CSV table of C-alpha atoms and ligand atoms in Angstrom, one decimal:
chain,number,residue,atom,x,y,z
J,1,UNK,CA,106.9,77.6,104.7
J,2,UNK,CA,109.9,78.9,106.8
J,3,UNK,CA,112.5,80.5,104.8
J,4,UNK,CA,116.5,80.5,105.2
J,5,UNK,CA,118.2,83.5,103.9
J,6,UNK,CA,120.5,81.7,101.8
J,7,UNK,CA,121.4,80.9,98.0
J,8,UNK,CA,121.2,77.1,99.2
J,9,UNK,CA,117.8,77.5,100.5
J,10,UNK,CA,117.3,79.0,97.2
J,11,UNK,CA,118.4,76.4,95.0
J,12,UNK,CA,116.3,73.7,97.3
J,13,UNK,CA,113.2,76.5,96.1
J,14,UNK,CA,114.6,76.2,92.9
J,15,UNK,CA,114.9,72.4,92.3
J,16,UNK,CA,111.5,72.1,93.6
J,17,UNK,CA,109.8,74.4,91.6
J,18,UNK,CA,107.4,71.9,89.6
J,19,UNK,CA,107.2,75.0,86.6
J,20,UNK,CA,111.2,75.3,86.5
J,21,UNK,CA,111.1,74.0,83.3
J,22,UNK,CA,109.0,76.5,81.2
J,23,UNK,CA,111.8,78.8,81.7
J,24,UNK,CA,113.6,77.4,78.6
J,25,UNK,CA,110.3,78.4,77.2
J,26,UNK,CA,111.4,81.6,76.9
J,27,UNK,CA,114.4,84.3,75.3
J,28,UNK,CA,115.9,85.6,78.5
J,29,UNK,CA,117.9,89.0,77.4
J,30,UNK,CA,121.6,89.1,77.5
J,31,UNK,CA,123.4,91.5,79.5
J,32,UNK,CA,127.4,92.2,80.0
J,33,UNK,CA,127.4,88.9,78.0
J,34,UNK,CA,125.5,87.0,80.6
J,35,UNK,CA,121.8,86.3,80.7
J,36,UNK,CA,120.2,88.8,82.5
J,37,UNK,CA,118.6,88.9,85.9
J,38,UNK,CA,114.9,89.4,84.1
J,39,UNK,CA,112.4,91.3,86.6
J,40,UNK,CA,110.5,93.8,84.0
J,41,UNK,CA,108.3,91.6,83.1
J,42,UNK,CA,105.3,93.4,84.5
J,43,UNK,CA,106.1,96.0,81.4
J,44,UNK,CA,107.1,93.8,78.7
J,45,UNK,CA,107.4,90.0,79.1
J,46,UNK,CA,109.8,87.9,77.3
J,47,UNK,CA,109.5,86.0,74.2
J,48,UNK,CA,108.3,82.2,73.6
J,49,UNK,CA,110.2,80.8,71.5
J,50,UNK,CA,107.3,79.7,69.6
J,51,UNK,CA,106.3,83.4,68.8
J,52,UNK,CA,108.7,82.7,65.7
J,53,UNK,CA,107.9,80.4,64.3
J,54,UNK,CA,104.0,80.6,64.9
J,55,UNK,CA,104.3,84.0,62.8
J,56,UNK,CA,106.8,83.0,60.0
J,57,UNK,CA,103.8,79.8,60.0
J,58,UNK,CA,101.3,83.2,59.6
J,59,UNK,CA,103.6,84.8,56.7
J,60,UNK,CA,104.0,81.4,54.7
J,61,UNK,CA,100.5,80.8,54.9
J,62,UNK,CA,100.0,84.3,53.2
J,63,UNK,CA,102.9,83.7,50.8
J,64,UNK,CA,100.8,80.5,49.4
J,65,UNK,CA,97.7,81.5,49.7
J,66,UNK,CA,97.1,85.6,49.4
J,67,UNK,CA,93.4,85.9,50.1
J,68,UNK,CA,92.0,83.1,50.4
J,69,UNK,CA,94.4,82.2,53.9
J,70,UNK,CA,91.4,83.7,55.3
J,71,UNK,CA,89.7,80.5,54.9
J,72,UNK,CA,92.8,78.0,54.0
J,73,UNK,CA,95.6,79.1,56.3
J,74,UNK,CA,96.5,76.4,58.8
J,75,UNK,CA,94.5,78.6,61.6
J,76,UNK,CA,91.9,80.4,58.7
J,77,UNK,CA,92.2,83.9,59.5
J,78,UNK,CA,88.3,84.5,59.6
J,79,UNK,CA,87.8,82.8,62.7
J,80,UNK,CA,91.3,83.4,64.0
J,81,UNK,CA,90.1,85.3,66.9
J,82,UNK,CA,87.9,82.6,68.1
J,83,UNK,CA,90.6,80.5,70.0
J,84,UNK,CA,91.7,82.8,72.2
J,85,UNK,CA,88.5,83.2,75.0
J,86,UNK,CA,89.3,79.8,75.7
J,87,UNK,CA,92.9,80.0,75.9
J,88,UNK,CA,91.7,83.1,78.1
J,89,UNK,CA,88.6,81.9,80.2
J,90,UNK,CA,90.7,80.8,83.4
J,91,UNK,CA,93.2,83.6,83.5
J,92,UNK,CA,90.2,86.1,83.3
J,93,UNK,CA,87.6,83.9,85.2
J,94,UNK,CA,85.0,84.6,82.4
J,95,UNK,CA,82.7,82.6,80.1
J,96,UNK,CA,83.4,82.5,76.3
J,97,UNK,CA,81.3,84.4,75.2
J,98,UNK,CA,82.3,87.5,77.9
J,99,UNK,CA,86.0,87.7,76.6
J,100,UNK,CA,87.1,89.4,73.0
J,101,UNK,CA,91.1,89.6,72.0
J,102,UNK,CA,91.1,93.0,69.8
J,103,UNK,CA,92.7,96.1,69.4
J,104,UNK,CA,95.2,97.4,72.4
J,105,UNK,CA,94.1,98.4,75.8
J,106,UNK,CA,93.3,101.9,75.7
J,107,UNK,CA,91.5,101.4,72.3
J,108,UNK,CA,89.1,98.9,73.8
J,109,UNK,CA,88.7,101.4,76.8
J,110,UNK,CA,87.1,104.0,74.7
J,111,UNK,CA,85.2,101.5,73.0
J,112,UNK,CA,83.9,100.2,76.8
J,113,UNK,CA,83.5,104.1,78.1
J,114,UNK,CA,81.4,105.0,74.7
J,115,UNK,CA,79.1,102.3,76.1
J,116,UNK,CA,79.3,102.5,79.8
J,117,UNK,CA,80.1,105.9,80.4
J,118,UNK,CA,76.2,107.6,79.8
J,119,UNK,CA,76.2,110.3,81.8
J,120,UNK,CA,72.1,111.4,82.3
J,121,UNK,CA,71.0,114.2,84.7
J,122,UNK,CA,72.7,114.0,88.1
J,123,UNK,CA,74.2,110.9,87.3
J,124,UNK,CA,77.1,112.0,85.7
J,125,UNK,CA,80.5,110.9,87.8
J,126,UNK,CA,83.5,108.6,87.9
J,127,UNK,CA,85.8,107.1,90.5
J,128,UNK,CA,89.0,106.4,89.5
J,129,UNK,CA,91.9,105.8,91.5
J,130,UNK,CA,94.9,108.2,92.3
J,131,UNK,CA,98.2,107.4,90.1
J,132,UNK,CA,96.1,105.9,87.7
J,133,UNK,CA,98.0,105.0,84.4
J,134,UNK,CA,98.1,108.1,82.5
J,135,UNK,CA,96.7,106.9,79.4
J,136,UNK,CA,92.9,106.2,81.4
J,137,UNK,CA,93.1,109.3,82.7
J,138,UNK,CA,93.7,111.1,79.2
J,139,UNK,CA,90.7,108.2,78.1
J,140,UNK,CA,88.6,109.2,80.9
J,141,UNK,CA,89.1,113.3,80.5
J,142,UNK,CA,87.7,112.8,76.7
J,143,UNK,CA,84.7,111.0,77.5
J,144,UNK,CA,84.0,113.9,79.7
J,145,UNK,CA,84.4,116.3,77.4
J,146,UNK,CA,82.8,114.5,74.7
J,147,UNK,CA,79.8,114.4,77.3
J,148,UNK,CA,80.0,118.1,77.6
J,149,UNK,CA,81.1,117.6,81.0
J,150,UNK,CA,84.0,119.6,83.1
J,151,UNK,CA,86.2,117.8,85.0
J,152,UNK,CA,84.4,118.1,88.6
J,153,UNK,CA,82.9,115.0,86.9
J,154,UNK,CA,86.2,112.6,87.6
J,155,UNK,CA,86.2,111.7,91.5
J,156,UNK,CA,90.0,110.6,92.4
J,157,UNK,CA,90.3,108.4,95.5
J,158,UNK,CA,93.7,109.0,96.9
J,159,UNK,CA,95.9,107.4,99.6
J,160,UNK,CA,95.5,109.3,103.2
J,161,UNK,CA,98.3,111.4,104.3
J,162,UNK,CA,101.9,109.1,104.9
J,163,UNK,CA,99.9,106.0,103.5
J,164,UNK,CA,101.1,104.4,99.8
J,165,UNK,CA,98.6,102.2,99.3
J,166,UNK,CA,94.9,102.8,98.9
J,167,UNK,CA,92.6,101.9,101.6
J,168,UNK,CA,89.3,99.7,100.6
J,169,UNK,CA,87.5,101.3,103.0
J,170,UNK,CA,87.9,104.8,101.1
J,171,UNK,CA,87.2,103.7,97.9
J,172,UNK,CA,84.1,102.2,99.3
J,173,UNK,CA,83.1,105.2,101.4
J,174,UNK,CA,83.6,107.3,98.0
J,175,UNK,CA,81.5,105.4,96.0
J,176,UNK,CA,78.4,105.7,98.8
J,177,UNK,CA,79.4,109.7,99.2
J,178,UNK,CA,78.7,110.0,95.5
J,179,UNK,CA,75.7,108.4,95.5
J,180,UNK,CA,73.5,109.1,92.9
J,181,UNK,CA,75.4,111.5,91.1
J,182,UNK,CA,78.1,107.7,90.0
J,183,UNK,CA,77.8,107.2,86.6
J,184,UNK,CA,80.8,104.5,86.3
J,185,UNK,CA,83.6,103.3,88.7
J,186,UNK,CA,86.8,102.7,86.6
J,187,UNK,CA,89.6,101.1,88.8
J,188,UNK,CA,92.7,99.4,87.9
J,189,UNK,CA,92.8,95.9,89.2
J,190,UNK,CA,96.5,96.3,89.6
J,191,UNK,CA,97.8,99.8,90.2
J,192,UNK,CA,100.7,99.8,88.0
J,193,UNK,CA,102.7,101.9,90.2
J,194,UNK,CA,102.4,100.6,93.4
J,195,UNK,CA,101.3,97.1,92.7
J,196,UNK,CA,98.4,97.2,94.7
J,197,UNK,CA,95.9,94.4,94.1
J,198,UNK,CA,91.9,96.0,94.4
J,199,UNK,CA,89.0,94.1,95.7
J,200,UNK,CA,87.3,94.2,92.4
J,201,UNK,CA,84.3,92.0,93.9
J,202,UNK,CA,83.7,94.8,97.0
J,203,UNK,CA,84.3,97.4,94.5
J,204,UNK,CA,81.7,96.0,92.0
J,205,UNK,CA,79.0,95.5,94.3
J,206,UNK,CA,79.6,99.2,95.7
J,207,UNK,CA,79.6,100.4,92.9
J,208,UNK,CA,76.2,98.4,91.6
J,209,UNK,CA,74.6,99.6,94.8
J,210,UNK,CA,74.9,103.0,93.9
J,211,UNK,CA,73.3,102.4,90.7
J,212,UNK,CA,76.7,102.9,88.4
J,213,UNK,CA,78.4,100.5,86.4
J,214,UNK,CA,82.1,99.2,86.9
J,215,UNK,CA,84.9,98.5,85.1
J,216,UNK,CA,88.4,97.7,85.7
J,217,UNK,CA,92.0,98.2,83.6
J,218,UNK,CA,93.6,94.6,83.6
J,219,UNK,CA,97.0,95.7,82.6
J,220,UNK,CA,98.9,94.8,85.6
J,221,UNK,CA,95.9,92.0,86.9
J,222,UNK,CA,96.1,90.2,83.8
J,223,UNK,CA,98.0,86.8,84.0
J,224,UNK,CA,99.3,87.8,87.6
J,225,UNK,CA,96.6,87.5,89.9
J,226,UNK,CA,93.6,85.7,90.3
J,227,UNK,CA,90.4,87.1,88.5
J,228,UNK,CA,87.0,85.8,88.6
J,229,UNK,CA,85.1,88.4,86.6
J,230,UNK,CA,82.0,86.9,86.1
J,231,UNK,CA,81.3,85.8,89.1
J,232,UNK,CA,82.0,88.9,90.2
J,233,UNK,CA,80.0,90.8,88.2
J,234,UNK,CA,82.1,93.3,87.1
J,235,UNK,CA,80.3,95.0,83.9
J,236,UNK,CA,83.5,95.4,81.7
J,237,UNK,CA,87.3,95.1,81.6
J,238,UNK,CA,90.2,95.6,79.3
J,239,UNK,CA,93.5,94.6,79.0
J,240,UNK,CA,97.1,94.6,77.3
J,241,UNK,CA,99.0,91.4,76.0
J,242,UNK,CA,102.6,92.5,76.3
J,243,UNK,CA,102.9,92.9,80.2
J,244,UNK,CA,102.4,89.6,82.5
J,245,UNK,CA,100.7,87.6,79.0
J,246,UNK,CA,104.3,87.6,77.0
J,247,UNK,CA,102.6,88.8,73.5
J,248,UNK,CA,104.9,90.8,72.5
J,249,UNK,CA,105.7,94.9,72.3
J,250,UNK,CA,102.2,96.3,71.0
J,251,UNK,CA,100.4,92.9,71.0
J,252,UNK,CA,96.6,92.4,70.5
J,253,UNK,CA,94.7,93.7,73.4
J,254,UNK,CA,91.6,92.0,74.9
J,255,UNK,CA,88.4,92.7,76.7
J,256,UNK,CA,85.1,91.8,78.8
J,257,UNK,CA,81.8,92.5,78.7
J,258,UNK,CA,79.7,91.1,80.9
J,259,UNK,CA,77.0,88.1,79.8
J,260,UNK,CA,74.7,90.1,81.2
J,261,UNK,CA,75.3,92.9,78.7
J,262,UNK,CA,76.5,90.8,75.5
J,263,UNK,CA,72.8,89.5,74.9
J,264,UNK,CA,71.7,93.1,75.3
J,265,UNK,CA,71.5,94.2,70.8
J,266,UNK,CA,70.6,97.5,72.5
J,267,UNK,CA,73.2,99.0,73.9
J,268,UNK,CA,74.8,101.6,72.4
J,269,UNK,CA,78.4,100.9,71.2
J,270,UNK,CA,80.8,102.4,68.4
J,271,UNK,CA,80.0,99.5,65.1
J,272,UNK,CA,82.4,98.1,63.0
J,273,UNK,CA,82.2,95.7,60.5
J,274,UNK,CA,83.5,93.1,62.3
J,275,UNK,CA,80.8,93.2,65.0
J,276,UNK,CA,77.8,92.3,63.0
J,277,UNK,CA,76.4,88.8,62.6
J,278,UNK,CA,79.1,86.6,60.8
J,279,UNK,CA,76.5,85.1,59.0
J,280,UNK,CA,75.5,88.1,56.7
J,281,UNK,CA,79.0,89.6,57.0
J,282,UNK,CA,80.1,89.3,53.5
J,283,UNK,CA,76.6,90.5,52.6
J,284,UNK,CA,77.7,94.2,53.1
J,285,UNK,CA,74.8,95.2,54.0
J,286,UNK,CA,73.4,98.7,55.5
J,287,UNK,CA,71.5,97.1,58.8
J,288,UNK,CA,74.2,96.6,61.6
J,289,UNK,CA,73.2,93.4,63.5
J,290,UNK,CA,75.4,93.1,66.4
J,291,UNK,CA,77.0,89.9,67.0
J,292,UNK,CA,75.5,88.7,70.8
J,293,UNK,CA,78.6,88.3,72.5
J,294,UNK,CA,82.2,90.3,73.1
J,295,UNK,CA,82.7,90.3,69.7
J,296,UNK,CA,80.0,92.1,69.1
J,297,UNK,CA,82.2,95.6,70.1
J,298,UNK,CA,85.1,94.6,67.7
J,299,UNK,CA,85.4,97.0,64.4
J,300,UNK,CA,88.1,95.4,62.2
J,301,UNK,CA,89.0,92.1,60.8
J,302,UNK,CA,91.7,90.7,63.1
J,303,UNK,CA,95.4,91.3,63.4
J,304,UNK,CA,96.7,87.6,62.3
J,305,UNK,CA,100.3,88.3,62.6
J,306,UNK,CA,100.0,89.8,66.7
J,307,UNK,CA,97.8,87.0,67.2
J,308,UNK,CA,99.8,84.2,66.0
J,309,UNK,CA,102.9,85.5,68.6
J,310,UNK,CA,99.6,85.9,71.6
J,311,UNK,CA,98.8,82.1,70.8
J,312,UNK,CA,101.7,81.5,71.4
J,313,UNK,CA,102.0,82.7,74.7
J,314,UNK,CA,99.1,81.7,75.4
J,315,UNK,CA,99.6,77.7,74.9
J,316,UNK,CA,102.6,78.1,77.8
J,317,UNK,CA,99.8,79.1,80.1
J,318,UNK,CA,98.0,76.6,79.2
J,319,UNK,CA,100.5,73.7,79.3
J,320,UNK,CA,101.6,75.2,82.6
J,321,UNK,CA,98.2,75.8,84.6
J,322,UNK,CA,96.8,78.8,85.6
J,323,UNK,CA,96.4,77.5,89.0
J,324,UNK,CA,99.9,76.0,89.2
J,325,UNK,CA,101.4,79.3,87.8
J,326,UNK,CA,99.2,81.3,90.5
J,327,UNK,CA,100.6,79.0,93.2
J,328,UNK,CA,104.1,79.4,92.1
J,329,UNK,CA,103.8,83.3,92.1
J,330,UNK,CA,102.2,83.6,95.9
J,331,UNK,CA,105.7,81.5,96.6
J,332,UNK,CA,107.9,83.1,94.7
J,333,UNK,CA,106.8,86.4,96.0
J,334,UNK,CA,106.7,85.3,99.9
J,335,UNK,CA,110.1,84.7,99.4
J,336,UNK,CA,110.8,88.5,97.5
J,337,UNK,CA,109.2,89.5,100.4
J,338,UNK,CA,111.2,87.9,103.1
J,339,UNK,CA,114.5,88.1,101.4
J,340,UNK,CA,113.8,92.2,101.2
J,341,UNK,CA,113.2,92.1,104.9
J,342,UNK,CA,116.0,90.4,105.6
J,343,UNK,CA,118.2,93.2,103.9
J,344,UNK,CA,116.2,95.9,104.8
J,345,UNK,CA,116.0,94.3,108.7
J,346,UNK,CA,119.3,94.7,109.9
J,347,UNK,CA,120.7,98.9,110.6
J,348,UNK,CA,120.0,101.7,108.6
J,349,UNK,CA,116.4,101.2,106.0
J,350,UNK,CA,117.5,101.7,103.0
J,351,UNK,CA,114.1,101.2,101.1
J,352,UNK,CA,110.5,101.4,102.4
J,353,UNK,CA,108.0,99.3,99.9
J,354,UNK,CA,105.2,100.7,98.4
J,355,UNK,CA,103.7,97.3,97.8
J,356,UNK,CA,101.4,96.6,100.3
J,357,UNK,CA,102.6,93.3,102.6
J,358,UNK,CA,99.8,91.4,103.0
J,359,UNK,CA,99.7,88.4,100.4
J,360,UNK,CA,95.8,89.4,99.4
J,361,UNK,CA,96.6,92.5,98.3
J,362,UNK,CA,99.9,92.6,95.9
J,363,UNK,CA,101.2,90.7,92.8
J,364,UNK,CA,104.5,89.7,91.8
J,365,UNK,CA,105.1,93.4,91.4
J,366,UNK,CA,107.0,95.2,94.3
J,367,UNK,CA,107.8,98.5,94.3
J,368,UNK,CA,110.5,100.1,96.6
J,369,UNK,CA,110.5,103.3,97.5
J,370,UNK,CA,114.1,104.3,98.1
J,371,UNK,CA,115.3,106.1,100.9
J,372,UNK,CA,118.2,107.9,99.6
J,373,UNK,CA,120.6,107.4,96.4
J,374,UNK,CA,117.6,105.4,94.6
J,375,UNK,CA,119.2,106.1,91.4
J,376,UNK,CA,122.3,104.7,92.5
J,377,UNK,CA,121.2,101.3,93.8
J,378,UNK,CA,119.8,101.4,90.3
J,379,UNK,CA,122.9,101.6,88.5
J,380,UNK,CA,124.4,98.9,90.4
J,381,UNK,CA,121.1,96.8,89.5
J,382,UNK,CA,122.1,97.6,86.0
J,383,UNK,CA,125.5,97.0,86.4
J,384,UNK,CA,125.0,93.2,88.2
J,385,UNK,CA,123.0,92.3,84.9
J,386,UNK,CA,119.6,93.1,87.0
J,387,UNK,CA,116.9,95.0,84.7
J,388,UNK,CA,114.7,96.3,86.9
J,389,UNK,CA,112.4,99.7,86.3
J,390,UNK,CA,113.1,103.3,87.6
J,391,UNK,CA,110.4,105.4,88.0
J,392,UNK,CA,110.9,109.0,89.6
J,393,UNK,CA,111.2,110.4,91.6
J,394,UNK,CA,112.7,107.6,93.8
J,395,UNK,CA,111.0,104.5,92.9
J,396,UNK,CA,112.8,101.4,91.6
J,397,UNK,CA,109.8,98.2,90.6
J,398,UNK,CA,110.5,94.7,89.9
J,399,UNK,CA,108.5,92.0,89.4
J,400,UNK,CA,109.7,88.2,89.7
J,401,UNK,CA,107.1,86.2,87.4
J,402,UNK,CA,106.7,82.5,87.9
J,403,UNK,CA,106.7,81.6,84.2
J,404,UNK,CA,110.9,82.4,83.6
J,405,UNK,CA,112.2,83.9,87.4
J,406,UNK,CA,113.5,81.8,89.6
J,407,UNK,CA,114.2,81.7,93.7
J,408,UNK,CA,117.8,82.0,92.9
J,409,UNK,CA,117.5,85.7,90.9
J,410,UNK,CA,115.3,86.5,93.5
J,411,UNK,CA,118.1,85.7,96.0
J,412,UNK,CA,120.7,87.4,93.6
J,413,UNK,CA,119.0,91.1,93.8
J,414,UNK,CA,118.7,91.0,97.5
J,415,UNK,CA,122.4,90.0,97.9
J,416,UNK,CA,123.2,92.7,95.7
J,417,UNK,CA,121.4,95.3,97.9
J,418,UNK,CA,122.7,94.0,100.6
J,419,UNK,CA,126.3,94.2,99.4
J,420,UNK,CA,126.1,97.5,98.6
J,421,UNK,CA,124.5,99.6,101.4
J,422,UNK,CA,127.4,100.6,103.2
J,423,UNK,CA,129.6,101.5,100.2
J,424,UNK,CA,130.7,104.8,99.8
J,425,UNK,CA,129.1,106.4,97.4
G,1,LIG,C1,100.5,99.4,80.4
G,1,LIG,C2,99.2,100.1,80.7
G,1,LIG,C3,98.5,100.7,79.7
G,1,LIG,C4,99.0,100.8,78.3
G,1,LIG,O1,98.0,101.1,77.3
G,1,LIG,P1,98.2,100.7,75.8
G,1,LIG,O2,96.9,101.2,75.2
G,1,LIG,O3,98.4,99.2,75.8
G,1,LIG,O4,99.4,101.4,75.3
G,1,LIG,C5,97.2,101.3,80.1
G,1,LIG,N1,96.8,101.2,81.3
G,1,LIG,C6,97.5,100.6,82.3
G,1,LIG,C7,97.0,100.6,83.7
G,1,LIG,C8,98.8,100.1,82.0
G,1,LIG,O5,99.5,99.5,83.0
């Protein structure tokens, strides 16, 4: 499609959209008494609606029935958890039985690590990439300790000299230098910082080539680009709720094992009670008898009141189409793209962006590196009801997502940059 650089050419995006409606869907946040211009949702998504009144349904169900809503409740808490690999399977691109909602991201990456990460002789390292989220870094450091390990055992692949992104051809090239000394490649499939989308299918099979196993941090993939897991054989993945999946601050967490691994009773995994066959559950007995799917890695009985605000947010993607939401972001971030140009075209640069350009390999996440008086540009974001992220030293990240932005607010922010360029500071 040929863009116009205008807030008609917008609207026409706009009236077109065929999603525009699942906007109302959502709580957008008020700012200066207006609604806001919304483009955080790549930390924290907004609120369905229906989160309300799909917990209060949760609470009353507990009011009437105390302990036995685990079996009465509209949605019997029991088997609570079960809905959700469906509601799951085509945003992860997994079967059923690969996909587990528990727990919160970094949670379910030790839980993963305890049974991926087996260091043995030589084979002992792991790739990660550089300006990794912090938190699987910390994750990744204990497992080496616990291993008795120092940290010559964590590999980073960084970007070359004056290059943001990460090149696949590195990443690659590290994982055949290491050889036989990879235990485990552990990649996010979105880099949270830049926004740069991996390919987790090269990576996997480089990885498997070596010998090691690979897994990949959803947080920023999840819900906002395509992901075929199983069919790409990745061994394991985990992910958060509350960033591109709306489930609110803290929500449930989810993961993936592969089918591959699931059927495997062997493999050595922290137990809890909740990952033994349902059948003898209640038994209490002694023998732990691992249930032969993702479930089998879950410890505790489920968080009902999280989940009810996840299903949720869930349904919308459903009622809306993976597909159609996936086609919706690629356009929606084209015309980010374009529009950014367009400002940043014309005189002196004011931003460069970290995002890589090429559609393949970003998001709806751009991050713009700001030449000077970053903070600045922020404040005016701020101050024009846009709520965007700051990150230092001079990086300011928004993401448009297709479920609540629109082409208009995308057209908004640029104007605003634009606007304000040349204004004395
Ligand atoms: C947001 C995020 C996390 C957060 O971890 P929690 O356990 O949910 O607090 C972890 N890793 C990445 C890559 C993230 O973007």
């Amino acid at each position: 499609m040929t863009f116009t650089y205008s807030a008609e050419f917008a609207k026409k995006l706009d009236t077109e959209d065929p999603l525009k409606e699942f906007r109302n869907e959502f709580f957008i946040p008020v700012l200066h008494g207006q609604e806001s211009i919304y483009f955080t949702g790549n930390s924290l998504g907004l609120q369905p609606k229906k989160a309300q009144e799909n917990v209060l349904d949760a609470l009353e169900d507990w009011a009437t029935y105390g302990v036995e809503g685990h079996e009465h409740a509209r949605n019997p808490w029991l088997g609570y958890h079960e809905m959700f690999p469906t509601l799951l399977a085509p945003i992860i691109g997994a079967r059923q039985e690969e996909i587990v909602v528990m727990n919160q991201l970094t949670v379910n990456l030790h839980l993963l690590l305890t049974t991926f990460y087996r260091p043995q002789g030589k084979r002992y390292k792991i790739i990660f990439e550089e300006k990794a989220f912090p938190s699987d870094e910390y994750a990744l450091q204990s497992h080496i300790k616990l291993a008795g390990l120092s940290n010559d055992a964590l590999v980073e692949v960084r970007a070359r000299e004056h290059e943001t992104a990460i090149r696949e051809e590195d990443i690659l090239m590290a994982i055949e230098a290491c050889g036989d000394e990879l235990a485990l490649v552990l990649i996010g499939g979105v880099n949270y910082y830049s926004g740069q989308v991996f390919n987790m299918r090269a990576i996997t099979e480089a990885a498997h080539k070596a010998g090691a196993f690979c897994g990949f941090d959803l947080a920023h993939a999840v819900g906002n680009v395509p992901l075929q897991l199983h069919d790409w054989d990745v061994d394991f993945a985990c992910w958060c709720s509350y960033k591109y999946l709306n489930s609110g601050p803290g929500g449930v967490g989810g993961a993936f094992i592969h089918g591959r691994h699931v059927s495997n009773a062997n493999l050595l995994r922290l137990q809890g009670w909740w990952g033994t066959n349902k059948d003898r559950r209640f038994k209490m007995e002694k023998t732990f008898d691992p249930i032969l799917t993702a479930e089998g890695w879950q410890l505790s009985n489920a968080p009902i009141v999280s989940m009810a605000v996840h299903r949720a947010a869930l349904d919308i993607f459903q009622s809306a189409g993976f597909k159609n939401i996936l086609d919706k972001s690629r356009l929606l971030s084209a015309w980010l793209h374009f529009v950014l140009n367009e400002v940043n075209g014309g005189g002196e640069k004011l931003f460069n962006l970290i995002t890589p350009a090429n559609s393949q390999e970003h998001g709806s996440q751009v991050s713009l590196l700001m030449l000077k008086d970053g903070k600045h540009f922020f404040e005016i974001l701020k101050k024009n009801r846009v709520i965007a992220d700051w990150r230092e030293p001079n990086v300011i990240r928004i993401a448009p997502v297709p479920l609540y932005n629109t082409f208009s607010e995308v057209f908004i922010f640029a104007e605003i940059l634009r606007k304000n360029i040349s204004l004395p500071k």
